[in-house]
Amino acid sequence: NAGVTQTPKFQVLKTGQSMTLQCAQDMNHEYMSWYRQDPGMGLRLIHYSVGAGITDQGEVPNGYNVSRSTTEDFPLRLLSAAPSQTSVYFCASSYSPSGRADEQFFGPGTRLTVL
Amino acid sequence: QQPVQSPQAVILREGEDAVINCSSSKALYSVHWYRQKHGEAPVFLMILLKGGEQKGHEKISASFNEKKQQSSLYLTASQLSYSGTYFCGTETDRGSTLGRLYFGRGTQLTVWP
């Protein structure tokens, strides 16, 4: 199993550009989520999904969109990149049969810089 | 909803013990602990559930005080490999936030030989 994979590993954008961060898992997990990590701030939840076709907002959803058309994939879209979105982005998945938070498996992260 | 962790940083000699604390102002259903090494993704350590159930790393111990909404992670006889940043994540006991994990800002642990 590859676990949770993320692409790209690094990305540099100019202000106003849009892009999609890819996340895929091969563990048949229902729960997937996106976090951003900034120095000294910990991990902050952007969006999450409890299954295909179901998504919800986390703590810091503004400027990001998600969709979940398959169990395996959970892409994160930046609509119009801003310097404040410079961060490391982690995707995570978990089994979570009850809908409750469970052991999360994190991808390797995407380091995004917005100029 | 972000839990508060303390201390912010700990420096130990190999073999010494440490305690990392996590507290929340909300009623909690579960507390999760993760460790992250520099430049890597967070790695699961354990979950403590309301009611006493625990799941996780055999060599790590932790407690969850449901009345005080506090959890502590106990690192005994520390090893060099314990170095990293420790995060607690909390899931509240309210249906509207089912499944959401809110992470603290982290505790940086450094173990010296």
CSV table of C-alpha atoms in Angstrom, one decimal:
chain,number,residue,atom,x,y,z
A,1,ASN,CA,0.0,0.0,0.0
A,2,ALA,CA,1.2,3.5,-0.9
A,3,GLY,CA,-0.8,5.0,2.0
A,4,VAL,CA,-1.6,8.7,1.6
A,5,THR,CA,0.1,10.4,-1.4
A,6,GLN,CA,0.2,14.1,-2.1
A,7,THR,CA,1.3,16.0,-5.2
A,8,PRO,CA,3.2,18.2,-5.8
A,9,LYS,CA,5.8,18.2,-3.0
A,10,PHE,CA,6.7,21.8,-3.6
A,11,GLN,CA,4.9,24.6,-5.5
A,12,VAL,CA,5.5,28.3,-6.0
A,13,LEU,CA,2.6,30.5,-7.1
A,14,LYS,CA,2.1,34.1,-7.9
A,15,THR,CA,-0.7,36.0,-6.2
A,16,GLY,CA,-4.0,35.4,-7.9
A,17,GLN,CA,-3.1,32.1,-9.5
A,18,SER,CA,-5.2,29.1,-8.9
A,19,MET,CA,-4.1,25.5,-8.4
A,20,THR,CA,-5.2,22.1,-7.1
A,21,LEU,CA,-3.3,20.1,-4.5
A,22,GLN,CA,-3.8,16.4,-5.1
A,23,CYS,CA,-4.4,13.8,-2.3
A,24,ALA,CA,-5.1,10.1,-2.8
A,25,GLN,CA,-5.2,7.1,-0.4
A,26,ASP,CA,-5.4,3.4,-1.1
A,27,MET,CA,-6.6,2.2,2.3
A,28,ASN,CA,-10.3,2.5,1.5
A,29,HIS,CA,-10.7,5.1,4.3
A,30,GLU,CA,-14.0,7.0,4.4
A,31,TYR,CA,-12.6,10.0,6.3
A,32,MET,CA,-10.2,12.4,4.6
A,33,SER,CA,-9.1,15.9,5.7
A,34,TRP,CA,-6.8,18.8,4.7
A,35,TYR,CA,-4.7,20.7,7.3
A,36,ARG,CA,-2.4,23.6,6.9
A,37,GLN,CA,0.6,24.0,9.2
A,38,ASP,CA,2.2,27.4,9.9
A,39,PRO,CA,5.2,28.0,12.2
A,40,GLY,CA,4.0,28.1,15.8
A,41,MET,CA,0.3,27.5,14.9
A,42,GLY,CA,0.0,23.7,14.9
A,43,LEU,CA,-2.2,22.0,12.4
A,44,ARG,CA,-5.4,23.8,11.4
A,45,LEU,CA,-8.3,22.0,9.7
A,46,ILE,CA,-9.3,23.4,6.3
A,47,HIS,CA,-11.9,21.0,5.0
A,48,TYR,CA,-12.8,17.4,5.7
A,49,SER,CA,-15.0,14.6,4.2
A,50,VAL,CA,-16.7,11.7,5.9
A,51,GLY,CA,-17.3,9.9,2.6
A,52,ALA,CA,-17.7,10.3,-1.2
A,53,GLY,CA,-20.0,13.2,-2.0
A,54,ILE,CA,-19.9,14.7,1.6
A,55,THR,CA,-17.6,17.5,2.6
A,56,ASP,CA,-17.6,20.1,5.4
A,57,GLN,CA,-15.7,23.1,6.5
A,58,GLY,CA,-13.1,23.1,9.2
A,59,GLU,CA,-11.5,26.0,11.1
A,60,VAL,CA,-9.9,27.9,8.1
A,61,PRO,CA,-11.9,27.2,4.9
A,62,ASN,CA,-11.8,30.6,3.3
A,63,GLY,CA,-10.0,30.6,0.0
A,64,TYR,CA,-10.2,26.9,-0.5
A,65,ASN,CA,-12.6,24.5,-2.2
A,66,VAL,CA,-12.9,20.7,-2.0
A,67,SER,CA,-14.9,18.0,-3.6
A,68,ARG,CA,-15.0,14.2,-3.0
A,69,SER,CA,-16.2,12.3,-6.0
A,70,THR,CA,-14.4,9.0,-5.1
A,71,THR,CA,-13.4,7.4,-1.9
A,72,GLU,CA,-9.7,7.5,-2.9
A,73,ASP,CA,-9.3,11.2,-3.9
A,74,PHE,CA,-9.7,14.5,-2.1
A,75,PRO,CA,-8.3,17.4,-4.0
A,76,LEU,CA,-7.9,20.9,-2.5
A,77,ARG,CA,-8.4,23.9,-4.7
A,78,LEU,CA,-6.9,27.3,-4.1
A,79,LEU,CA,-9.2,29.7,-6.0
A,80,SER,CA,-7.0,32.8,-6.1
A,81,ALA,CA,-3.7,32.3,-4.2
A,82,ALA,CA,-2.7,34.9,-1.6
A,83,PRO,CA,0.6,35.3,0.3
A,84,SER,CA,-1.3,34.3,3.5
A,85,GLN,CA,-1.8,30.9,2.0
A,86,THR,CA,1.9,30.2,2.1
A,87,SER,CA,2.1,27.1,4.3
A,88,VAL,CA,2.7,23.4,4.4
A,89,TYR,CA,-0.4,21.5,3.5
A,90,PHE,CA,-1.1,18.0,4.9
A,91,CYS,CA,-3.8,15.6,3.7
A,92,ALA,CA,-4.9,12.8,6.1
A,93,SER,CA,-7.2,9.9,6.0
A,94,SER,CA,-8.7,7.6,8.6
A,95,TYR,CA,-11.0,4.6,8.8
A,96,SER,CA,-13.5,6.3,11.2
A,97,PRO,CA,-16.5,3.8,10.8
A,98,SER,CA,-18.5,5.7,13.4
A,99,GLY,CA,-17.8,9.2,12.0
A,100,ARG,CA,-15.7,9.9,15.0
A,101,ALA,CA,-12.1,11.1,14.7
A,102,ASP,CA,-9.8,8.0,14.5
A,103,GLU,CA,-6.1,7.3,13.9
A,104,GLN,CA,-5.1,9.6,11.1
A,105,PHE,CA,-2.6,8.7,8.4
A,106,PHE,CA,-0.9,11.8,7.0
A,107,GLY,CA,0.6,12.3,3.6
A,108,PRO,CA,4.1,13.7,3.2
A,109,GLY,CA,2.9,17.3,2.7
A,110,THR,CA,3.0,20.0,0.0
A,111,ARG,CA,5.1,23.1,0.7
A,112,LEU,CA,3.4,26.0,-1.0
A,113,THR,CA,4.8,29.5,-1.4
A,114,VAL,CA,2.7,32.3,-2.8
A,115,LEU,CA,4.7,35.3,-4.0
B,1,GLN,CA,-11.6,25.5,19.9
B,2,GLN,CA,-7.8,25.0,19.7
B,3,PRO,CA,-6.6,23.2,22.8
B,4,VAL,CA,-3.8,24.6,24.8
B,5,GLN,CA,-0.5,22.7,25.2
B,6,SER,CA,2.1,23.2,27.8
B,7,PRO,CA,5.0,23.5,28.0
B,8,GLN,CA,5.9,25.0,24.7
B,9,ALA,CA,9.4,23.3,24.7
B,10,VAL,CA,11.2,20.8,26.8
B,11,ILE,CA,14.9,19.8,26.8
B,12,LEU,CA,15.9,16.5,28.3
B,13,ARG,CA,18.9,14.3,28.8
B,14,GLU,CA,18.5,10.7,27.6
B,15,GLY,CA,16.8,8.6,30.2
B,16,GLU,CA,14.9,11.5,31.8
B,17,ASP,CA,11.1,11.8,32.0
B,18,ALA,CA,8.8,14.4,30.6
B,19,VAL,CA,5.1,15.3,30.8
B,20,ILE,CA,3.2,17.2,28.1
B,21,ASN,CA,-0.2,18.6,28.9
B,22,CYS,CA,-3.2,19.5,26.8
B,23,SER,CA,-6.3,21.3,28.0
B,24,SER,CA,-9.6,22.4,26.4
B,25,SER,CA,-12.4,24.7,27.3
B,26,LYS,CA,-14.9,22.4,25.6
B,27,ALA,CA,-16.4,19.1,26.7
B,28,LEU,CA,-14.3,16.4,24.9
B,29,TYR,CA,-15.1,13.1,23.4
B,30,SER,CA,-11.5,12.2,22.6
B,31,VAL,CA,-7.9,13.3,22.8
B,32,HIS,CA,-5.4,12.3,20.2
B,33,TRP,CA,-1.6,12.6,20.4
B,34,TYR,CA,0.8,12.8,17.4
B,35,ARG,CA,4.6,13.3,17.1
B,36,GLN,CA,6.2,15.1,14.2
B,37,LYS,CA,9.9,15.1,13.4
B,38,HIS,CA,11.4,18.0,11.5
B,39,GLY,CA,10.4,18.0,7.8
B,40,GLU,CA,8.1,15.0,8.2
B,41,ALA,CA,4.4,14.3,8.5
B,42,PRO,CA,2.8,13.8,12.0
B,43,VAL,CA,2.7,10.2,13.2
B,44,PHE,CA,-0.1,8.8,15.4
B,45,LEU,CA,0.8,7.9,19.0
B,46,MET,CA,-2.5,7.3,20.7
B,47,ILE,CA,-6.2,8.1,21.2
B,48,LEU,CA,-7.9,8.5,24.6
B,49,LEU,CA,-11.7,8.2,24.6
B,50,LYS,CA,-14.3,9.4,26.9
B,51,GLY,CA,-15.1,6.5,29.1
B,52,GLY,CA,-11.6,5.3,29.5
B,53,GLU,CA,-10.8,3.4,26.2
B,54,GLN,CA,-7.4,3.9,24.8
B,55,LYS,CA,-5.8,2.9,21.5
B,56,GLY,CA,-2.2,3.4,20.4
B,57,HIS,CA,1.5,3.1,20.9
B,58,GLU,CA,2.5,0.4,23.4
B,59,LYS,CA,5.5,2.3,24.8
B,60,ILE,CA,3.6,5.6,25.3
B,61,SER,CA,1.3,6.3,28.2
B,62,ALA,CA,-1.2,9.1,28.7
B,63,SER,CA,-4.2,10.1,30.8
B,64,PHE,CA,-7.5,11.8,30.1
B,65,ASN,CA,-9.3,13.7,32.9
B,66,GLU,CA,-12.8,14.0,31.5
B,67,LYS,CA,-14.0,16.3,34.3
B,68,LYS,CA,-11.2,18.8,33.7
B,69,GLN,CA,-11.0,18.3,29.9
B,70,GLN,CA,-7.3,17.7,30.3
B,71,SER,CA,-4.9,15.1,29.0
B,72,SER,CA,-1.3,14.4,29.8
B,73,LEU,CA,1.3,12.5,27.8
B,74,TYR,CA,4.0,10.8,29.8
B,75,LEU,CA,7.4,10.1,28.2
B,76,THR,CA,9.5,8.0,30.5
B,77,ALA,CA,13.2,7.0,30.2
B,78,SER,CA,13.4,9.2,27.1
B,79,GLN,CA,15.4,8.1,24.1
B,80,LEU,CA,17.0,10.2,21.4
B,81,SER,CA,14.3,9.0,19.0
B,82,TYR,CA,11.6,10.8,21.2
B,83,SER,CA,12.8,14.2,19.9
B,84,GLY,CA,10.2,16.0,17.9
B,85,THR,CA,7.1,18.2,18.2
B,86,TYR,CA,4.2,16.7,20.0
B,87,PHE,CA,0.7,17.7,19.1
B,88,CYS,CA,-2.6,17.0,20.9
B,89,GLY,CA,-5.8,17.0,19.0
B,90,THR,CA,-9.2,17.2,20.6
B,91,GLU,CA,-12.6,16.1,19.4
B,92,THR,CA,-15.5,17.8,21.1
B,93,ASP,CA,-18.6,16.0,22.5
B,94,ARG,CA,-21.0,17.9,20.3
B,95,GLY,CA,-22.8,16.4,17.3
B,96,SER,CA,-22.2,19.5,15.1
B,97,THR,CA,-18.5,19.0,15.2
B,98,LEU,CA,-18.5,15.2,14.9
B,99,GLY,CA,-15.2,13.9,13.6
B,100,ARG,CA,-13.4,17.3,13.6
B,101,LEU,CA,-9.9,17.3,15.3
B,102,TYR,CA,-8.6,20.6,16.6
B,103,PHE,CA,-4.8,20.6,17.2
B,104,GLY,CA,-2.8,22.5,19.7
B,105,ARG,CA,0.3,24.5,18.8
B,106,GLY,CA,2.7,21.8,19.8
B,107,THR,CA,5.4,21.0,22.3
B,108,GLN,CA,8.9,20.8,21.0
B,109,LEU,CA,10.9,18.0,22.8
B,110,THR,CA,14.6,17.8,22.4
B,111,VAL,CA,16.5,14.8,23.9
B,112,TRP,CA,20.3,15.1,24.3
B,113,PRO,CA,22.7,12.2,24.7
